Amino acid sequence: MLSLRATLPGKFVLGSRQRILACFLLLVLLAASTLSPSPAQAAQSLVLPTPAGESWRIIQGYACGTHNSWDRYSLDLIQVNGPTYGAPIRAAANGTVWHWEAGSGTLILHHGNQFFTMYTHLQSAVATSRGVFFEAGQTLGYAGDRGSRGTPHLHFTAFTANRDGWSGKQSIPLKFAEGYDLPEIGGCSQHGGKVMTAMALQPPEVVFSSELQPDTWTNQDLRINFTINWGGGGLSQAWNQEPAEDRPMFPSVVDGYAQLSDKGEGKHMLYVRAWGPDRKQTLASYGPVGFDQTPPSTPIAIPAMTVKPGVVVVPWQPAEDALSGVNGYLVYIGADPEGTSRWFTPDPVVKTEPLNPGEYLVRVQSLDHAGNSSPWTTIGTITVTDE
């Protein structure tokens, strides 16, 4: 049997088995080239993954200790002027959740073009389902020591990978929009000891929450809670007037509350002024809200009435309430001197059901818009006679 032959460059002549082997090797090389990572393409801009306005120190830099494999260009970061454990960690760029590893507290975001950022040793993550979107600067988790017990810190890496997201991982030198450029400079723990401060990405935003809605009244000592997004520079708060612009009452604070009893009864507006780390300010308000714990007045007595059987119209003088105002009245008409009823009327007058001959008491309780009520009081009598 004759062998198939092919002439290759260099005028080598191969037999059929050699040719098949050469084709196989060529296919392997082609396949390998399609799986290799794209040239390292970082996101257009990375921001520091640490809270805006806070200074964090690199305690382990590039190419040293555990940072000496595919993740050579990694940073271990701790907070300089506060506790690292529980500190909010933010997304370094717009991206979606790619992977969550609970054991090591590792969250990986995918930013497109086979570019990823990794946040490790998180105490907890805001969301762990693949595909959840985070905006650059948005809190994605909280620093901890998962997988590295003893020293809470953030391990941060930016890397490229193959299309499967796992093979061919290669970290890249880091550069942040805040102006920190960390190139390869040789040696162990490159850039170790450097302190970096994250910037705010937008003016601070004040978010209020309360059981008490604006333009309503309550007789309970409720709270108005608030938190500052994109903050870090502090805040001031005041009832019924705008806080001063010169400096925050509470430096570095990012949340707080106001208690209604602190201001007392009345209708009030809460103002909160928030500072970002770059000293930008936002003024926000909540309200007006009403606080009233004083019951309305008790209706005054009316003259005794003597009437024929049938429907009776019973009027009385309106009650008074200086704060939230009178909302209406509960009325009881019967023989019980302690009688009460859920018979409600918004006006100081009631039209009874047909009454049979007998003696009746008229008892009234005043209600205001805050939920306060006067004592039940007998304000008059009705005598029904058929004479």
Coordinates of C-alpha atoms in Angstrom, one line a residue:
M1 CA 0.0 0.0 0.0
L2 CA 1.3 3.4 -1.0
S3 CA 1.7 6.1 1.8
L4 CA 0.2 9.5 1.3
R5 CA 2.8 12.2 1.1
A6 CA 2.8 16.0 1.6
T7 CA 5.5 18.5 0.9
L8 CA 6.0 21.0 3.7
P9 CA 8.1 24.2 3.7
G10 CA 11.8 23.3 3.8
K11 CA 11.1 20.4 1.4
F12 CA 10.5 17.8 4.2
V13 CA 8.4 15.0 3.1
L14 CA 6.1 13.3 5.7
G15 CA 4.2 10.1 5.7
S16 CA 0.5 9.9 6.5
R17 CA 1.0 9.3 10.3
Q18 CA 3.5 12.2 10.5
R19 CA 1.1 14.5 8.6
I20 CA -1.8 13.6 10.9
L21 CA 0.4 14.3 13.9
A22 CA 1.4 17.7 12.5
C23 CA -2.2 18.7 11.8
F24 CA -3.1 17.7 15.4
L25 CA -0.3 19.8 16.8
L26 CA -1.4 22.7 14.6
L27 CA -5.0 22.4 15.9
V28 CA -3.8 22.4 19.5
L29 CA -1.8 25.5 18.9
L30 CA -4.8 27.2 17.4
A31 CA -7.0 26.2 20.3
A32 CA -4.5 27.4 22.8
S33 CA -4.3 30.8 21.0
T34 CA -8.1 31.2 21.3
L35 CA -8.1 30.5 25.0
S36 CA -5.2 32.8 25.9
P37 CA -6.2 36.0 27.7
S38 CA -6.7 39.2 25.9
P39 CA -4.2 41.9 26.4
A40 CA -4.6 43.3 29.9
Q41 CA -7.4 45.8 29.6
A42 CA -8.3 47.4 32.9
A43 CA -11.5 49.2 33.4
Q44 CA -11.4 52.8 32.2
S45 CA -10.9 54.0 35.8
L46 CA -10.5 52.3 39.2
V47 CA -11.3 54.1 42.4
L48 CA -10.0 52.9 45.7
P49 CA -12.2 50.2 47.2
T50 CA -12.0 51.8 50.7
P51 CA -14.6 54.3 52.2
A52 CA -14.5 57.8 50.8
G53 CA -12.5 60.2 53.0
E54 CA -10.8 57.5 55.0
S55 CA -7.0 56.9 55.0
W56 CA -5.9 53.2 54.5
R57 CA -2.4 51.9 54.7
I58 CA -0.8 49.2 52.5
I59 CA 0.5 46.6 55.0
Q60 CA 1.6 44.1 52.3
G61 CA 2.4 45.2 48.7
Y62 CA 3.4 43.6 45.5
A63 CA 5.5 40.5 45.1
C64 CA 6.0 39.4 48.6
G65 CA 4.6 36.7 50.9
T66 CA 1.3 35.5 49.5
H67 CA 1.4 38.0 46.7
N68 CA 3.9 36.2 44.6
S69 CA 1.9 34.1 42.1
W70 CA -0.8 35.1 39.6
D71 CA -1.9 37.7 42.2
R72 CA 1.6 39.3 42.4
Y73 CA 0.0 42.8 42.0
S74 CA -2.2 42.6 45.1
L75 CA -2.6 44.9 48.1
D76 CA -3.4 44.2 51.7
L77 CA -5.0 47.3 53.3
I78 CA -6.0 48.4 56.8
Q79 CA -7.7 51.6 58.0
V80 CA -5.4 54.1 59.6
N81 CA -7.7 56.1 62.0
G82 CA -10.4 53.6 62.8
P83 CA -11.3 49.9 63.1
T84 CA -10.9 47.9 59.9
Y85 CA -13.3 45.2 60.9
G86 CA -16.8 46.1 59.7
A87 CA -15.6 49.0 57.5
P88 CA -17.6 49.3 54.3
I89 CA -15.8 48.2 51.1
R90 CA -16.9 49.6 47.8
A91 CA -16.7 48.6 44.2
A92 CA -13.7 49.9 42.4
A93 CA -15.6 50.1 39.1
N94 CA -19.0 49.4 37.6
G95 CA -19.4 45.6 37.5
T96 CA -21.5 42.6 38.3
V97 CA -21.0 39.8 40.8
W98 CA -19.0 37.0 39.2
H99 CA -18.2 34.8 42.2
W100 CA -18.6 34.6 46.0
E101 CA -16.5 32.3 48.2
A102 CA -17.8 32.3 51.8
G103 CA -14.8 30.6 53.4
S104 CA -12.4 33.3 52.5
G105 CA -14.9 36.1 52.2
T106 CA -14.0 36.7 48.5
L107 CA -16.2 38.6 46.2
I108 CA -15.2 38.9 42.5
L109 CA -16.7 41.5 40.2
H110 CA -16.6 41.2 36.4
H111 CA -16.2 44.5 34.5
G112 CA -16.3 43.3 30.9
N113 CA -13.5 42.5 28.5
Q114 CA -12.3 39.7 30.8
F115 CA -11.3 42.2 33.5
F116 CA -12.1 41.4 37.1
T117 CA -11.6 42.9 40.6
M118 CA -11.3 40.7 43.7
Y119 CA -12.1 41.7 47.4
T120 CA -11.0 39.1 49.9
H121 CA -11.5 38.6 53.7
L122 CA -14.9 40.3 53.8
Q123 CA -16.9 39.8 56.9
S124 CA -20.0 39.9 54.8
A125 CA -21.2 40.8 51.3
V126 CA -24.2 42.9 50.4
A127 CA -25.1 40.6 47.5
T128 CA -23.6 37.3 46.4
S129 CA -25.8 36.2 43.4
R130 CA -24.0 36.2 40.1
G131 CA -25.1 39.1 37.9
V132 CA -26.0 41.6 40.7
F133 CA -24.8 45.0 39.5
F134 CA -22.7 47.4 41.6
E135 CA -22.0 50.9 40.7
A136 CA -18.4 52.3 41.2
G137 CA -18.2 53.5 44.8
Q138 CA -21.2 51.5 46.0
T139 CA -20.7 49.4 49.1
L140 CA -20.5 45.7 48.2
G141 CA -19.4 44.3 51.6
Y142 CA -17.7 44.9 54.9
A143 CA -14.1 44.2 55.9
G144 CA -13.2 41.3 58.1
D145 CA -10.7 38.5 58.6
R146 CA -12.4 35.5 56.9
G147 CA -9.7 33.1 55.7
S148 CA -7.0 35.1 57.5
R149 CA -7.8 35.1 61.2
G150 CA -6.3 37.6 63.4
T151 CA -5.7 40.8 61.4
P152 CA -8.8 42.2 59.7
H153 CA -7.8 43.7 56.3
L154 CA -8.8 43.9 52.7
H155 CA -6.9 41.9 50.1
F156 CA -7.5 43.6 46.8
T157 CA -6.5 42.5 43.3
A158 CA -7.4 43.5 39.7
F159 CA -6.8 40.8 37.1
T160 CA -7.5 39.6 33.6
A161 CA -8.5 36.0 32.8
N162 CA -9.5 33.7 29.9
R163 CA -13.0 33.7 28.6
D164 CA -14.0 31.1 31.3
G165 CA -13.0 33.7 33.9
W166 CA -10.8 31.2 35.8
S167 CA -7.9 30.0 33.7
G168 CA -5.1 32.3 32.7
K169 CA -5.6 34.7 35.6
Q170 CA -3.0 37.5 35.6
S171 CA -3.0 40.4 38.1
I172 CA -2.1 43.8 36.8
P173 CA -0.3 46.8 38.5
L174 CA -2.8 49.1 40.1
K175 CA -3.7 52.7 39.3
F176 CA -6.5 54.6 41.0
A177 CA -8.5 57.7 39.9
E178 CA -7.5 59.4 43.2
G179 CA -4.1 59.9 41.7
Y180 CA -2.3 56.9 43.1
D181 CA -0.2 55.1 40.5
L182 CA 1.5 51.9 41.8
P183 CA 3.7 50.5 39.0
E184 CA 6.1 47.5 39.2
I185 CA 9.3 48.8 41.0
G186 CA 11.0 45.6 42.0
G187 CA 11.6 44.1 45.4
C188 CA 9.4 42.7 48.1
S189 CA 6.2 44.3 49.3
Q190 CA 6.4 47.0 46.7
H191 CA 4.6 50.2 47.9
G192 CA 4.2 48.8 51.4
G193 CA 3.5 51.5 54.0
K194 CA 1.9 53.9 51.5
V195 CA -1.3 55.6 52.8
M196 CA -4.1 56.3 50.4
T197 CA -7.4 58.2 50.8
A198 CA -10.4 57.4 48.7
M199 CA -12.4 60.2 47.1
A200 CA -16.1 60.8 47.0
L201 CA -17.7 60.2 43.6
Q202 CA -20.7 62.5 44.1
P203 CA -22.1 65.0 46.6
P204 CA -23.4 63.3 49.8
E205 CA -27.0 62.1 49.8
V206 CA -29.2 62.1 52.9
V207 CA -31.7 59.2 53.2
F208 CA -34.4 59.4 55.8
S209 CA -36.6 56.7 57.3
S210 CA -39.3 56.9 60.0
E211 CA -42.6 55.4 61.0
L212 CA -43.9 59.0 61.0
Q213 CA -44.6 60.3 57.5
P214 CA -44.4 64.0 56.6
D215 CA -47.5 66.1 57.1
T216 CA -48.9 63.7 59.7
W217 CA -49.3 63.9 63.5
T218 CA -48.4 61.4 66.3
N219 CA -48.7 61.2 70.0
Q220 CA -45.7 58.7 70.2
D221 CA -42.1 59.7 70.8
L222 CA -40.9 58.4 67.4
R223 CA -37.5 58.7 65.7
I224 CA -36.5 60.1 62.4
N225 CA -33.5 58.1 61.3
F226 CA -31.1 59.2 58.6
T227 CA -27.9 57.9 56.9
I228 CA -25.5 59.6 54.6
N229 CA -24.5 58.0 51.3
W230 CA -21.2 59.2 49.7
G231 CA -20.4 61.0 53.0
G232 CA -17.5 60.9 55.3
G233 CA -17.0 64.5 56.2
G234 CA -19.6 64.6 58.9
L235 CA -23.0 66.1 59.5
S236 CA -25.1 68.6 61.4
Q237 CA -28.8 68.5 62.3
A238 CA -31.3 71.0 63.6
W239 CA -35.1 71.4 64.1
N240 CA -36.8 74.2 62.2
Q241 CA -33.7 75.9 61.0
E242 CA -30.9 75.1 58.6
P243 CA -27.6 74.1 60.3
A244 CA -24.6 76.3 59.9
E245 CA -22.4 75.8 56.8
D246 CA -19.0 76.4 58.5
R247 CA -18.3 73.0 60.0
P248 CA -20.1 69.8 60.9
M249 CA -21.4 69.2 64.5
F250 CA -20.4 65.6 64.2
P251 CA -17.2 65.1 62.2
S252 CA -16.8 61.8 60.2
V253 CA -20.3 60.6 61.3
V254 CA -22.4 59.1 58.5
D255 CA -25.7 58.3 60.2
G256 CA -27.9 59.5 63.1
Y257 CA -31.4 60.2 64.3
A258 CA -33.7 62.8 65.8
Q259 CA -36.2 62.1 68.6
L260 CA -39.5 64.0 68.6
S261 CA -39.4 64.5 72.3
D262 CA -36.1 66.4 71.9
K263 CA -38.0 69.2 70.3
G264 CA -41.3 68.9 72.1
E265 CA -44.8 69.2 71.0
G266 CA -45.7 71.1 67.8
K267 CA -45.2 70.9 64.1
H268 CA -41.5 70.7 63.1
M269 CA -39.1 70.3 60.2
L270 CA -35.9 68.4 60.6
Y271 CA -32.8 69.7 58.6
V272 CA -29.7 67.7 58.1
R273 CA -26.5 69.1 56.4
A274 CA -24.0 66.4 55.2
W275 CA -20.4 66.9 54.2
G276 CA -18.5 64.7 51.8
P277 CA -14.8 63.9 52.2
D278 CA -14.1 66.6 49.6
R279 CA -16.1 69.1 51.7
K280 CA -19.0 69.2 49.3
Q281 CA -22.3 69.8 51.2
T282 CA -25.9 68.7 50.8
L283 CA -28.8 70.1 52.8
A284 CA -31.9 67.9 53.2
S285 CA -35.1 68.2 55.2
Y286 CA -37.8 65.9 56.5
G287 CA -41.3 67.0 57.4
P288 CA -43.1 68.8 58.6
V289 CA -44.0 66.3 61.2
G290 CA -46.4 66.8 64.2
F291 CA -45.9 65.7 67.8
D292 CA -48.9 66.2 70.1
Q293 CA -49.4 64.3 73.4
T294 CA -52.0 66.8 74.9
P295 CA -55.6 65.5 74.7
P296 CA -58.4 67.7 73.3
S297 CA -60.7 69.4 75.7
T298 CA -63.8 67.7 77.0
P299 CA -67.1 69.0 75.5
I300 CA -69.0 71.2 78.0
A301 CA -72.4 70.2 79.5
I302 CA -75.6 70.7 77.5
P303 CA -79.1 71.4 78.9
A304 CA -81.3 68.4 79.7
M305 CA -83.6 67.5 76.9
T306 CA -87.2 66.2 77.1
V307 CA -88.5 64.9 73.8
K308 CA -91.1 62.7 72.2
P309 CA -90.2 59.2 71.0
G310 CA -88.3 59.0 67.7
V311 CA -85.1 60.4 66.3
V312 CA -83.3 63.0 68.3
V313 CA -80.7 65.6 67.2
V314 CA -78.2 66.3 70.0
P315 CA -75.7 69.2 69.5
W316 CA -72.9 70.4 71.8
Q317 CA -70.2 73.0 71.8
P318 CA -67.0 71.9 69.8
A319 CA -64.0 70.7 71.8
E320 CA -60.7 72.5 71.4
D321 CA -57.2 71.2 70.5
A322 CA -54.4 73.7 70.0
L323 CA -52.0 71.4 68.2
S324 CA -53.2 68.7 65.9
G325 CA -56.8 69.8 66.0
V326 CA -60.1 68.0 66.8
N327 CA -60.7 65.0 64.6
G328 CA -64.2 64.1 65.8
Y329 CA -66.1 62.5 68.7
L330 CA -67.2 59.1 70.0
V331 CA -70.7 59.2 71.3
Y332 CA -72.7 56.9 73.7
I333 CA -76.5 57.4 74.3
G334 CA -77.9 54.9 76.8
A335 CA -78.6 54.1 80.4
D336 CA -75.1 53.0 81.5
P337 CA -73.3 55.7 83.5
E338 CA -70.0 54.2 82.4
G339 CA -71.1 53.5 78.9
T340 CA -68.8 53.9 75.9
S341 CA -69.3 53.4 72.1
R342 CA -67.5 53.4 68.8
W343 CA -70.2 55.6 67.3
F344 CA -68.1 58.3 65.6
T345 CA -69.1 61.7 64.3
P346 CA -66.7 64.3 62.9
D347 CA -69.0 67.2 64.0
P348 CA -70.3 68.2 67.4
V349 CA -73.8 66.9 66.8
V350 CA -75.4 63.5 66.6
K351 CA -78.6 62.2 65.1
T352 CA -79.8 59.2 67.2
E353 CA -81.6 56.1 66.2
P354 CA -85.3 56.2 67.1
L355 CA -85.5 56.4 70.9
N356 CA -88.3 54.8 73.0
P357 CA -89.7 56.3 76.1
G358 CA -87.1 56.3 78.9
E359 CA -84.1 58.1 80.4
Y360 CA -80.9 58.3 78.4
L361 CA -77.4 59.6 79.2
V362 CA -75.4 61.5 76.5
R363 CA -71.7 60.6 76.9
V364 CA -69.0 62.0 74.6
Q365 CA -65.2 61.5 74.1
S366 CA -63.2 64.0 72.0
L367 CA -60.5 62.8 69.6
D368 CA -57.6 64.7 68.0
H369 CA -55.6 64.1 64.8
A370 CA -52.6 62.7 66.8
G371 CA -54.5 59.9 68.4
N372 CA -55.2 61.6 71.8
S373 CA -58.6 61.5 73.4
S374 CA -60.4 63.2 76.3
P375 CA -62.0 61.2 79.1
W376 CA -65.5 59.9 78.5
T377 CA -67.8 62.5 80.0
T378 CA -71.6 62.6 80.5
I379 CA -72.6 66.0 79.1
G380 CA -76.3 65.7 79.3
T381 CA -79.5 63.7 79.6
I382 CA -82.4 62.9 77.3
T383 CA -85.9 62.1 78.7
V384 CA -88.2 60.5 76.1
T385 CA -91.8 60.6 77.1
D386 CA -95.0 59.9 75.1
E387 CA -97.1 62.3 77.1

